[in-house]
PDB file of C-alpha atoms in Angstrom:
ATOM      1  CA  MET A 733     146.826 121.906 129.134  1.00  0.00           C
ATOM      2  CA  SER A 734     147.436 120.354 125.781  1.00  0.00           C
ATOM      3  CA  GLU A 735     144.169 118.396 126.030  1.00  0.00           C
ATOM      4  CA  ARG A 736     142.209 121.567 126.873  1.00  0.00           C
ATOM      5  CA  GLN A 737     143.763 123.384 123.931  1.00  0.00           C
ATOM      6  CA  SER A 738     142.934 120.519 121.584  1.00  0.00           C
ATOM      7  CA  THR A 739     139.295 120.205 122.649  1.00  0.00           C
ATOM      8  CA  GLY A 740     138.472 123.935 122.565  1.00  0.00           C
ATOM      9  CA  PRO A 741     138.884 124.538 118.842  1.00  0.00           C
ATOM     10  CA  SER A 742     137.133 121.261 117.962  1.00  0.00           C
ATOM     11  CA  ARG A 743     133.997 122.367 119.823  1.00  0.00           C
ATOM     12  CA  ARG A 744     133.973 125.740 118.117  1.00  0.00           C
ATOM     13  CA  GLY A 745     134.467 124.018 114.789  1.00  0.00           C
ATOM     14  CA  ALA A 746     131.505 121.716 115.442  1.00  0.00           C
ATOM     15  CA  GLN A 747     129.223 124.605 116.361  1.00  0.00           C
ATOM     16  CA  LYS A 748     129.926 126.729 113.300  1.00  0.00           C
ATOM     17  CA  PRO A 749     128.283 124.376 110.744  1.00  0.00           C
ATOM     18  CA  THR A 750     125.289 124.072 113.054  1.00  0.00           C
ATOM     19  CA  ARG A 751     124.775 127.838 113.142  1.00  0.00           C
ATOM     20  CA  ARG A 752     125.216 128.035 109.384  1.00  0.00           C
ATOM     21  CA  SER A 753     122.769 125.185 108.810  1.00  0.00           C
ATOM     22  CA  SER A 754     120.096 126.651 111.079  1.00  0.00           C
ATOM     23  CA  GLY A 755     120.587 130.080 109.548  1.00  0.00           C
ATOM     24  CA  GLY A 756     120.218 128.640 106.073  1.00  0.00           C
ATOM     25  CA  GLY A 757     117.054 126.826 107.099  1.00  0.00           C
ATOM     26  CA  ARG A 758     115.526 129.997 108.517  1.00  0.00           C
ATOM     27  CA  ALA A 759     116.406 131.889 105.340  1.00  0.00           C
ATOM     28  CA  TRP A 760     114.813 129.143 103.259  1.00  0.00           C
ATOM     29  CA  LEU A 761     111.612 129.347 105.307  1.00  0.00           C
ATOM     30  CA  ARG A 762     111.594 133.152 105.136  1.00  0.00           C
ATOM     31  CA  HIS A 763     111.908 133.021 101.371  1.00  0.00           C
ATOM     32  CA  HIS A 764     109.044 130.527 101.118  1.00  0.00           C
ATOM     33  CA  ARG A 765     106.836 132.736 103.276  1.00  0.00           C
ATOM     34  CA  ALA A 766     107.807 135.798 101.264  1.00  0.00           C
ATOM     35  CA  MET A 767     107.084 134.071  97.938  1.00  0.00           C
ATOM     36  CA  MET A 768     103.774 132.731  99.222  1.00  0.00           C
ATOM     37  CA  SER A 769     102.561 136.177 100.252  1.00  0.00           C
ATOM     38  CA  ASP A 770     104.056 137.896  97.187  1.00  0.00           C
ATOM     39  CA  SER A 771     102.370 135.464  94.779  1.00  0.00           C
ATOM     40  CA  ALA A 772      99.043 135.945  96.571  1.00  0.00           C
ATOM     41  CA  LEU A 773      99.372 139.740  96.354  1.00  0.00           C
ATOM     42  CA  ARG A 774     100.145 139.540  92.639  1.00  0.00           C
ATOM     43  CA  LEU A 775      96.920 137.592  92.103  1.00  0.00           C
ATOM     44  CA  VAL A 776      94.917 140.062  94.187  1.00  0.00           C
ATOM     45  CA  ARG A 777      96.224 142.953  92.098  1.00  0.00           C
ATOM     46  CA  ARG A 778      94.695 141.307  89.006  1.00  0.00           C
ATOM     47  CA  PRO A 779      91.269 140.284  90.351  1.00  0.00           C
ATOM     48  CA  ILE A 780      89.423 139.854  87.045  1.00  0.00           C
ATOM     49  CA  SER A 781      91.969 137.609  85.344  1.00  0.00           C
ATOM     50  CA  THR A 782      92.555 135.702  88.588  1.00  0.00           C
ATOM     51  CA  LEU A 783      88.832 135.103  89.092  1.00  0.00           C
ATOM     52  CA  LEU A 784      88.376 133.955  85.491  1.00  0.00           C
ATOM     53  CA  THR A 785      91.249 131.475  85.802  1.00  0.00           C
ATOM     54  CA  MET A 786      89.905 130.125  89.100  1.00  0.00           C
ATOM     55  CA  LEU A 787      86.415 129.897  87.612  1.00  0.00           C
ATOM     56  CA  ALA A 788      87.732 127.853  84.673  1.00  0.00           C
ATOM     57  CA  ILE A 789      89.421 125.507  87.149  1.00  0.00           C
ATOM     58  CA  ALA A 790      86.225 125.293  89.224  1.00  0.00           C
ATOM     59  CA  ILE A 791      84.145 124.334  86.183  1.00  0.00           C
ATOM     60  CA  ALA A 792      86.694 121.669  85.264  1.00  0.00           C
ATOM     61  CA  LEU A 793      86.499 120.262  88.806  1.00  0.00           C
ATOM     62  CA  ILE A 794      82.759 120.497  89.349  1.00  0.00           C
ATOM     63  CA  LEU A 795      81.794 118.158  86.503  1.00  0.00           C
ATOM     64  CA  PRO A 796      83.589 115.009  87.766  1.00  0.00           C
ATOM     65  CA  ALA A 797      82.705 115.953  91.364  1.00  0.00           C
ATOM     66  CA  GLY A 798      79.024 116.309  90.419  1.00  0.00           C
ATOM     67  CA  LEU A 799      79.105 112.956  88.618  1.00  0.00           C
ATOM     68  CA  TRP A 800      80.692 111.388  91.707  1.00  0.00           C
ATOM     69  CA  LEU A 801      77.827 112.758  93.810  1.00  0.00           C
ATOM     70  CA  ALA A 802      75.343 111.328  91.305  1.00  0.00           C
ATOM     71  CA  LEU A 803      77.048 107.934  91.610  1.00  0.00           C
ATOM     72  CA  ASP A 804      76.925 108.303  95.384  1.00  0.00           C
ATOM     73  CA  SER A 805      73.180 108.857  95.096  1.00  0.00           C
ATOM     74  CA  ALA A 806      72.959 105.751  92.946  1.00  0.00           C
ATOM     75  CA  ARG A 807      74.889 103.817  95.596  1.00  0.00           C
ATOM     76  CA  LEU A 808      72.368 104.914  98.215  1.00  0.00           C
ATOM     77  CA  VAL A 809      69.541 103.700  96.007  1.00  0.00           C
ATOM     78  CA  ASP A 810      71.514 100.548  95.274  1.00  0.00           C
ATOM     79  CA  ALA A 811      71.865  99.858  99.005  1.00  0.00           C
ATOM     80  CA  GLU A 812      68.107 100.155  99.429  1.00  0.00           C
ATOM     81  CA  LEU A 813      67.533  97.868  96.444  1.00  0.00           C
ATOM     82  CA  ASP A 814      70.032  95.363  97.814  1.00  0.00           C
ATOM     83  CA  GLU A 815      67.879  95.112 100.918  1.00  0.00           C
ATOM     84  CA  SER A 816      64.908  94.308  98.685  1.00  0.00           C
ATOM     85  CA  ALA A 817      66.861  91.717  96.657  1.00  0.00           C
ATOM     86  CA  THR A 818      65.092  88.607  97.911  1.00  0.00           C
ATOM     87  CA  LEU A 819      64.187  85.139  96.711  1.00  0.00           C
ATOM     88  CA  THR A 820      60.791  83.570  97.228  1.00  0.00           C
ATOM     89  CA  VAL A 821      60.845  79.823  97.898  1.00  0.00           C
ATOM     90  CA  TYR A 822      57.453  78.190  97.283  1.00  0.00           C
ATOM     91  CA  PHE A 823      56.758  74.885  98.984  1.00  0.00           C
ATOM     92  CA  ASP A 824      54.727  71.998  97.611  1.00  0.00           C
ATOM     93  CA  ALA A 825      50.958  72.392  97.849  1.00  0.00           C
ATOM     94  CA  ASP A 826      50.618  69.452 100.278  1.00  0.00           C
ATOM     95  CA  VAL A 827      53.067  70.923 102.829  1.00  0.00           C
ATOM     96  CA  ASP A 828      51.203  71.765 106.031  1.00  0.00           C
ATOM     97  CA  GLU A 829      52.052  74.568 108.449  1.00  0.00           C
ATOM     98  CA  SER A 830      54.265  72.521 110.785  1.00  0.00           C
ATOM     99  CA  ARG A 831      56.213  71.089 107.856  1.00  0.00           C
ATOM    100  CA  ALA A 832      56.522  74.602 106.387  1.00  0.00           C
ATOM    101  CA  MET A 833      58.071  75.854 109.649  1.00  0.00           C
ATOM    102  CA  SER A 834      60.664  73.058 109.622  1.00  0.00           C
ATOM    103  CA  LEU A 835      61.421  73.721 105.952  1.00  0.00           C
ATOM    104  CA  ALA A 836      61.832  77.433 106.665  1.00  0.00           C
ATOM    105  CA  ALA A 837      64.329  76.583 109.417  1.00  0.00           C
ATOM    106  CA  GLU A 838      66.200  74.300 107.006  1.00  0.00           C
ATOM    107  CA  VAL A 839      66.346  77.070 104.409  1.00  0.00           C
ATOM    108  CA  GLY A 840      67.665  79.501 107.011  1.00  0.00           C
ATOM    109  CA  GLU A 841      70.539  77.142 107.825  1.00  0.00           C
ATOM    110  CA  GLN A 842      71.817  77.170 104.243  1.00  0.00           C
ATOM    111  CA  SER A 843      75.055  79.015 103.540  1.00  0.00           C
ATOM    112  CA  GLY A 844      74.584  82.386 101.899  1.00  0.00           C
ATOM    113  CA  VAL A 845      71.236  83.054 103.604  1.00  0.00           C
ATOM    114  CA  ALA A 846      71.119  86.213 105.731  1.00  0.00           C
ATOM    115  CA  GLY A 847      67.520  85.880 106.889  1.00  0.00           C
ATOM    116  CA  THR A 848      64.180  84.232 106.205  1.00  0.00           C
ATOM    117  CA  ARG A 849      60.511  85.120 106.673  1.00  0.00           C
ATOM    118  CA  LEU A 850      57.885  82.383 106.590  1.00  0.00           C
ATOM    119  CA  VAL A 851      54.617  83.160 104.838  1.00  0.00           C
ATOM    120  CA  THR A 852      52.013  80.526 105.582  1.00  0.00           C
ATOM    121  CA  ALA A 853      49.291  79.641 103.101  1.00  0.00           C
ATOM    122  CA  ALA A 854      46.706  81.609 105.107  1.00  0.00           C
ATOM    123  CA  GLU A 855      48.963  84.651 105.334  1.00  0.00           C
ATOM    124  CA  GLY A 856      49.695  84.454 101.607  1.00  0.00           C
ATOM    125  CA  LEU A 857      45.985  84.377 100.795  1.00  0.00           C
ATOM    126  CA  ALA A 858      45.309  87.338 103.097  1.00  0.00           C
ATOM    127  CA  GLU A 859      48.102  89.396 101.467  1.00  0.00           C
ATOM    128  CA  PHE A 860      46.790  88.467  98.029  1.00  0.00           C
ATOM    129  CA  GLN A 861      43.270  89.556  98.954  1.00  0.00           C
ATOM    130  CA  GLN A 862      44.492  92.852 100.404  1.00  0.00           C
ATOM    131  CA  THR A 863      46.677  93.621  97.392  1.00  0.00           C
ATOM    132  CA  LEU A 864      44.045  92.918  94.736  1.00  0.00           C
ATOM    133  CA  GLY A 865      40.959  93.892  96.749  1.00  0.00           C
ATOM    134  CA  VAL A 866      39.082  90.654  95.899  1.00  0.00           C
ATOM    135  CA  GLU A 867      38.165  89.555  99.410  1.00  0.00           C
ATOM    136  CA  ASP A 868      34.590  88.680  98.493  1.00  0.00           C
ATOM    137  CA  ALA A 869      35.524  86.585  95.453  1.00  0.00           C
ATOM    138  CA  LEU A 870      38.254  84.559  97.179  1.00  0.00           C
ATOM    139  CA  SER A 871      36.138  83.974 100.262  1.00  0.00           C
ATOM    140  CA  GLN A 872      33.912  81.721  98.149  1.00  0.00           C
ATOM    141  CA  LEU A 873      36.752  79.230  97.564  1.00  0.00           C
ATOM    142  CA  ASP A 874      36.529  75.918  99.400  1.00  0.00           C
ATOM    143  CA  THR A 875      40.318  75.470  99.678  1.00  0.00           C
ATOM    144  CA  ASN A 876      43.306  77.770  99.725  1.00  0.00           C
ATOM    145  CA  PRO A 877      45.076  77.480  96.341  1.00  0.00           C
ATOM    146  CA  LEU A 878      48.224  79.233  97.553  1.00  0.00           C
ATOM    147  CA  PRO A 879      51.140  77.238  99.011  1.00  0.00           C
ATOM    148  CA  ALA A 880      53.269  78.265 101.952  1.00  0.00           C
ATOM    149  CA  SER A 881      56.460  80.101 101.083  1.00  0.00           C
ATOM    150  CA  VAL A 882      59.545  81.620 102.656  1.00  0.00           C
ATOM    151  CA  VAL A 883      61.149  84.916 101.660  1.00  0.00           C
ATOM    152  CA  VAL A 884      64.938  84.593 101.684  1.00  0.00           C
ATOM    153  CA  THR A 885      67.359  87.516 102.050  1.00  0.00           C
ATOM    154  CA  PRO A 886      70.775  86.535 100.618  1.00  0.00           C
ATOM    155  CA  ASP A 887      74.098  87.500 102.156  1.00  0.00           C
ATOM    156  CA  ASP A 888      75.574  88.450  98.789  1.00  0.00           C
ATOM    157  CA  THR A 889      73.393  90.263  96.256  1.00  0.00           C
ATOM    158  CA  ASP A 890      75.783  89.576  93.386  1.00  0.00           C
ATOM    159  CA  PRO A 891      73.706  88.011  90.570  1.00  0.00           C
ATOM    160  CA  ALA A 892      75.995  84.969  90.300  1.00  0.00           C
ATOM    161  CA  ALA A 893      75.846  84.328  94.063  1.00  0.00           C
ATOM    162  CA  VAL A 894      72.070  84.739  94.141  1.00  0.00           C
ATOM    163  CA  GLN A 895      71.694  82.365  91.185  1.00  0.00           C
ATOM    164  CA  SER A 896      73.866  79.760  92.918  1.00  0.00           C
ATOM    165  CA  LEU A 897      71.813  80.061  96.115  1.00  0.00           C
ATOM    166  CA  SER A 898      68.606  79.676  94.117  1.00  0.00           C
ATOM    167  CA  GLN A 899      69.844  76.466  92.532  1.00  0.00           C
ATOM    168  CA  ARG A 900      70.803  75.007  95.928  1.00  0.00           C
ATOM    169  CA  LEU A 901      67.444  75.891  97.466  1.00  0.00           C
ATOM    170  CA  GLN A 902      65.650  74.325  94.503  1.00  0.00           C
ATOM    171  CA  THR A 903      67.109  70.916  95.393  1.00  0.00           C
ATOM    172  CA  LEU A 904      65.625  70.845  98.929  1.00  0.00           C
ATOM    173  CA  ASP A 905      62.916  68.292  99.587  1.00  0.00           C
ATOM    174  CA  GLY A 906      59.481  69.925  99.718  1.00  0.00           C
ATOM    175  CA  VAL A 907      60.471  72.959  97.603  1.00  0.00           C
ATOM    176  CA  ASP A 908      58.351  73.363  94.499  1.00  0.00           C
ATOM    177  CA  GLU A 909      59.808  76.535  92.960  1.00  0.00           C
ATOM    178  CA  VAL A 910      62.283  79.332  93.662  1.00  0.00           C
ATOM    179  CA  ARG A 911      61.535  82.658  92.032  1.00  0.00           C
ATOM    180  CA  LEU A 912      63.904  85.566  91.639  1.00  0.00           C
ATOM    181  CA  ASP A 913      64.368  88.452  89.250  1.00  0.00           C
ATOM    182  CA  LEU A 914      68.046  89.126  88.605  1.00  0.00           C
ATOM    183  CA  ALA A 915      67.644  91.258  85.494  1.00  0.00           C
ATOM    184  CA  TRP A 916      67.161  94.563  87.320  1.00  0.00           C
ATOM    185  CA  LEU A 917      69.993  93.820  89.752  1.00  0.00           C
ATOM    186  CA  ASP A 918      72.396  92.911  86.966  1.00  0.00           C
ATOM    187  CA  ARG A 919      71.483  96.028  84.962  1.00  0.00           C
ATOM    188  CA  LEU A 920      71.919  98.246  88.017  1.00  0.00           C
ATOM    189  CA  GLN A 921      75.396  96.896  88.725  1.00  0.00           C
ATOM    190  CA  GLN A 922      76.382  97.296  85.082  1.00  0.00           C
ATOM    191  CA  LEU A 923      75.187 100.909  85.111  1.00  0.00           C
ATOM    192  CA  ALA A 924      77.154 101.556  88.308  1.00  0.00           C
ATOM    193  CA  ALA A 925      80.317 100.110  86.718  1.00  0.00           C
ATOM    194  CA  VAL A 926      79.844 102.263  83.616  1.00  0.00           C
ATOM    195  CA  GLY A 927      79.252 105.345  85.776  1.00  0.00           C
ATOM    196  CA  GLN A 928      82.433 104.746  87.763  1.00  0.00           C
ATOM    197  CA  ARG A 929      84.510 104.466  84.597  1.00  0.00           C
ATOM    198  CA  VAL A 930      82.910 107.583  83.126  1.00  0.00           C
ATOM    199  CA  ALA A 931      83.621 109.481  86.362  1.00  0.00           C
ATOM    200  CA  LEU A 932      87.264 108.345  86.298  1.00  0.00           C
ATOM    201  CA  ALA A 933      87.641 109.299  82.629  1.00  0.00           C
ATOM    202  CA  LEU A 934      86.109 112.731  83.265  1.00  0.00           C
ATOM    203  CA  ALA A 935      88.354 113.268  86.283  1.00  0.00           C
ATOM    204  CA  LEU A 936      91.426 112.496  84.165  1.00  0.00           C
ATOM    205  CA  LEU A 937      90.313 114.656  81.240  1.00  0.00           C
ATOM    206  CA  PHE A 938      89.309 117.644  83.324  1.00  0.00           C
ATOM    207  CA  GLY A 939      92.392 117.230  85.501  1.00  0.00           C
ATOM    208  CA  LEU A 940      94.419 117.579  82.306  1.00  0.00           C
ATOM    209  CA  GLY A 941      92.325 120.652  81.522  1.00  0.00           C
ATOM    210  CA  VAL A 942      93.273 122.176  84.884  1.00  0.00           C
ATOM    211  CA  LEU A 943      96.942 121.531  84.114  1.00  0.00           C
ATOM    212  CA  LEU A 944      96.595 123.289  80.761  1.00  0.00           C
ATOM    213  CA  VAL A 945      94.729 126.269  82.233  1.00  0.00           C
ATOM    214  CA  VAL A 946      97.240 126.797  85.032  1.00  0.00           C
ATOM    215  CA  GLY A 947     100.184 126.075  82.760  1.00  0.00           C
ATOM    216  CA  ASN A 948      99.093 128.639  80.186  1.00  0.00           C
ATOM    217  CA  THR A 949      98.444 131.271  82.875  1.00  0.00           C
ATOM    218  CA  VAL A 950     101.828 130.702  84.507  1.00  0.00           C
ATOM    219  CA  ARG A 951     103.541 130.709  81.112  1.00  0.00           C
ATOM    220  CA  LEU A 952     102.215 134.224  80.502  1.00  0.00           C
ATOM    221  CA  ALA A 953     103.431 135.267  83.957  1.00  0.00           C
ATOM    222  CA  VAL A 954     106.893 133.889  83.191  1.00  0.00           C
ATOM    223  CA  GLU A 955     107.037 135.802  79.916  1.00  0.00           C
ATOM    224  CA  SER A 956     105.944 139.026  81.628  1.00  0.00           C
ATOM    225  CA  ARG A 957     108.773 138.669  84.152  1.00  0.00           C
ATOM    226  CA  ARG A 958     111.378 137.476  81.694  1.00  0.00           C
ATOM    227  CA  GLN A 959     113.810 140.347  82.275  1.00  0.00           C
ATOM    228  CA  GLU A 960     113.547 139.940  86.031  1.00  0.00           C
ATOM    229  CA  ILE A 961     114.319 136.227  85.694  1.00  0.00           C
ATOM    230  CA  GLU A 962     117.345 136.969  83.489  1.00  0.00           C
ATOM    231  CA  VAL A 963     118.724 139.431  86.045  1.00  0.00           C
ATOM    232  CA  VAL A 964     118.403 137.106  89.064  1.00  0.00           C
ATOM    233  CA  THR A 965     119.862 134.274  86.980  1.00  0.00           C
ATOM    234  CA  LEU A 966     122.903 136.402  86.167  1.00  0.00           C
ATOM    235  CA  ILE A 967     123.624 136.997  89.868  1.00  0.00           C
ATOM    236  CA  GLY A 968     123.512 133.277  90.587  1.00  0.00           C
ATOM    237  CA  ALA A 969     119.876 132.386  91.328  1.00  0.00           C
ATOM    238  CA  THR A 970     119.090 128.709  90.860  1.00  0.00           C
ATOM    239  CA  HIS A 971     116.145 127.367  88.904  1.00  0.00           C
ATOM    240  CA  ALA A 972     114.501 126.302  92.171  1.00  0.00           C
ATOM    241  CA  PHE A 973     114.746 129.897  93.452  1.00  0.00           C
ATOM    242  CA  VAL A 974     113.238 131.289  90.242  1.00  0.00           C
ATOM    243  CA  ARG A 975     110.557 128.619  90.046  1.00  0.00           C
ATOM    244  CA  ARG A 976     109.297 129.055  93.630  1.00  0.00           C
ATOM    245  CA  PRO A 977     106.984 132.113  93.257  1.00  0.00           C
ATOM    246  CA  PHE A 978     105.323 130.629  90.172  1.00  0.00           C
ATOM    247  CA  LEU A 979     104.693 127.346  91.985  1.00  0.00           C
ATOM    248  CA  TYR A 980     102.927 129.227  94.754  1.00  0.00           C
ATOM    249  CA  SER A 981     100.885 131.104  92.160  1.00  0.00           C
ATOM    250  CA  GLY A 982      99.790 127.804  90.624  1.00  0.00           C
ATOM    251  CA  ALA A 983      98.893 126.436  94.053  1.00  0.00           C
ATOM    252  CA  TRP A 984      96.821 129.571  94.800  1.00  0.00           C
ATOM    253  CA  TYR A 985      95.027 129.178  91.469  1.00  0.00           C
ATOM    254  CA  GLY A 986      94.228 125.551  92.244  1.00  0.00           C
ATOM    255  CA  LEU A 987      93.091 126.284  95.791  1.00  0.00           C
ATOM    256  CA  GLY A 988      90.864 129.139  94.649  1.00  0.00           C
ATOM    257  CA  GLY A 989      89.358 126.971  91.931  1.00  0.00           C
ATOM    258  CA  GLY A 990      88.662 124.227  94.472  1.00  0.00           C
ATOM    259  CA  VAL A 991      86.941 126.683  96.810  1.00  0.00           C
ATOM    260  CA  LEU A 992      84.765 127.999  93.967  1.00  0.00           C
ATOM    261  CA  ALA A 993      83.908 124.420  92.965  1.00  0.00           C
ATOM    262  CA  LEU A 994      82.788 123.624  96.516  1.00  0.00           C
ATOM    263  CA  VAL A 995      80.642 126.772  96.637  1.00  0.00           C
ATOM    264  CA  MET A 996      79.028 125.908  93.302  1.00  0.00           C
ATOM    265  CA  LEU A 997      78.342 122.341  94.436  1.00  0.00           C
ATOM    266  CA  VAL A 998      76.690 123.535  97.648  1.00  0.00           C
ATOM    267  CA  VAL A 999      74.572 126.129  95.813  1.00  0.00           C
ATOM    268  CA  GLY A1000      73.582 123.620  93.132  1.00  0.00           C
ATOM    269  CA  GLY A1001      72.717 120.968  95.733  1.00  0.00           C
ATOM    270  CA  ASN A1002      70.495 123.378  97.656  1.00  0.00           C
ATOM    271  CA  TRP A1003      68.849 124.459  94.418  1.00  0.00           C
ATOM    272  CA  LEU A1004      68.021 120.851  93.449  1.00  0.00           C
ATOM    273  CA  ALA A1005      67.161 119.592  96.942  1.00  0.00           C
ATOM    274  CA  SER A1006      63.522 120.682  96.974  1.00  0.00           C
ATOM    275  CA  PRO A1007      62.435 119.266  93.561  1.00  0.00           C
ATOM    276  CA  VAL A1008      64.335 116.012  94.166  1.00  0.00           C
ATOM    277  CA  ALA A1009      62.660 115.562  97.552  1.00  0.00           C
ATOM    278  CA  ALA A1010      59.258 116.299  95.989  1.00  0.00           C
ATOM    279  CA  LEU A1011      59.902 113.764  93.215  1.00  0.00           C
ATOM    280  CA  ALA A1012      60.918 111.080  95.730  1.00  0.00           C
ATOM    281  CA  GLU A1013      57.882 111.849  97.884  1.00  0.00           C
ATOM    282  CA  SER A1014      55.603 111.379  94.888  1.00  0.00           C
ATOM    283  CA  TYR A1015      56.878 107.785  94.717  1.00  0.00           C
ATOM    284  CA  GLY A1016      56.348 107.294  98.445  1.00  0.00           C
ATOM    285  CA  ALA A1017      60.048 107.435  99.288  1.00  0.00           C
ATOM    286  CA  GLN A1018      62.365 109.759 101.169  1.00  0.00           C
ATOM    287  CA  PHE A1019      65.544 110.795  99.432  1.00  0.00           C
ATOM    288  CA  ALA A1020      68.042 113.599  99.912  1.00  0.00           C
ATOM    289  CA  LEU A1021      70.942 114.558  97.686  1.00  0.00           C
ATOM    290  CA  PRO A1022      74.282 113.605  99.252  1.00  0.00           C
ATOM    291  CA  SER A1023      76.973 116.198  99.916  1.00  0.00           C
ATOM    292  CA  LEU A1024      80.745 115.901  99.737  1.00  0.00           C
ATOM    293  CA  GLY A1025      81.231 116.185 103.491  1.00  0.00           C
ATOM    294  CA  THR A1026      84.298 117.402 105.301  1.00  0.00           C
ATOM    295  CA  THR A1027      86.669 114.619 104.222  1.00  0.00           C
ATOM    296  CA  HIS A1028      85.844 114.708 100.517  1.00  0.00           C
ATOM    297  CA  SER A1029      85.777 118.517 100.507  1.00  0.00           C
ATOM    298  CA  ALA A1030      89.289 118.560 101.953  1.00  0.00           C
ATOM    299  CA  PHE A1031      90.352 115.990  99.344  1.00  0.00           C
ATOM    300  CA  LEU A1032      88.927 118.146  96.549  1.00  0.00           C
ATOM    301  CA  LEU A1033      90.820 121.205  97.827  1.00  0.00           C
ATOM    302  CA  LEU A1034      94.037 119.205  98.141  1.00  0.00           C
ATOM    303  CA  PHE A1035      93.578 117.697  94.687  1.00  0.00           C
ATOM    304  CA  SER A1036      92.924 121.081  93.063  1.00  0.00           C
ATOM    305  CA  THR A1037      95.900 122.660  94.844  1.00  0.00           C
ATOM    306  CA  LEU A1038      98.201 119.856  93.716  1.00  0.00           C
ATOM    307  CA  LEU A1039      96.921 120.154  90.149  1.00  0.00           C
ATOM    308  CA  GLY A1040      97.643 123.888  90.176  1.00  0.00           C
ATOM    309  CA  TRP A1041     101.122 123.319  91.596  1.00  0.00           C
ATOM    310  CA  LEU A1042     101.883 120.599  89.051  1.00  0.00           C
ATOM    311  CA  GLY A1043     100.635 122.708  86.141  1.00  0.00           C
ATOM    312  CA  ALA A1044     102.849 125.595  87.255  1.00  0.00           C
ATOM    313  CA  TRP A1045     105.850 123.314  87.720  1.00  0.00           C
ATOM    314  CA  LEU A1046     105.503 121.882  84.216  1.00  0.00           C
ATOM    315  CA  ALA A1047     105.077 125.315  82.633  1.00  0.00           C
ATOM    316  CA  VAL A1048     107.942 126.979  84.496  1.00  0.00           C
ATOM    317  CA  GLY A1049     110.319 124.084  83.995  1.00  0.00           C
ATOM    318  CA  ARG A1050     109.695 124.146  80.259  1.00  0.00           C
ATOM    319  CA  HIS A1051     110.141 127.898  79.852  1.00  0.00           C
ATOM    320  CA  LEU A1052     113.121 128.334  82.174  1.00  0.00           C
ATOM    321  CA  ALA A1053     115.159 126.209  79.822  1.00  0.00           C
ATOM    322  CA  ASP A1054     114.430 128.700  77.028  1.00  0.00           C
ATOM    323  CA  ILE A1055     115.401 131.782  79.061  1.00  0.00           C
ATOM    324  CA  LYS A1056     119.105 132.517  78.649  1.00  0.00           C
ATOM    325  CA  PRO A1057     120.738 135.486  80.410  1.00  0.00           C
ATOM    326  CA  ARG A1058     122.074 138.060  77.942  1.00  0.00           C
TER     327      ARG A1058
END
């Protein structure tokens, strides 16, 4: 009997904190849901000011996002140019076709070589005639002045790696000259590096602009509800409780700005798609403007929402310290 009496109260005592903890958690969730919906309703009641704030955020986001898309376009072009980054290895004039085939195989076995294409002396002359349209003039020659060659595709298109491969191929027996043009490749990589740094700098600057826009908007909201904040503070509300609705407002501002930025990017891309395709077609190429896609669109929305939340948190935290209950 004594054991039963001792175990009964201990079980009831263990259950009471559990009920209190679960009840507190449900209240916390209910308050979050209430503040989320209340902050959204407050923004809806002021549609003009809300839209202007979201539009300012969208403009701040669309510039670095548009530059990122431009760099993505450059990367697509860079990938195509990397495929055309080749070296031409010219053999000695006295190398016959069988020797040229063995030399081409030897070149293909070198480290750093992704592929080779042998161009015999006869094939080189035929390509030269077709390119320049001088079939009749060259047909009068007694001998073929062009040597056999092999077109080499390197594994690594980095200018330093290509230069090193060129120097190694130059030392092979039977190789007369190795020709490559690294200037355009080096300039393209330098431009890509500059573009990436400019995109990062713009993202940081305009991200700071989003923080300032949201922070100033939330600061005005805090001032307009100053008396309400003083009252709830007097009855024991914590700073986290007071801060919560403003944080949701900042998150809504950021999310709305991100949505507007995505819409503007899609509209702008569709507007530019036709002239860009026509320009590429005039150069005999096919090119389409890239889009953000699902993953990057979700990242942009998450980034804008976090920026709005952070801007609100900084603004509210700064102004709550100045509000003293009277």
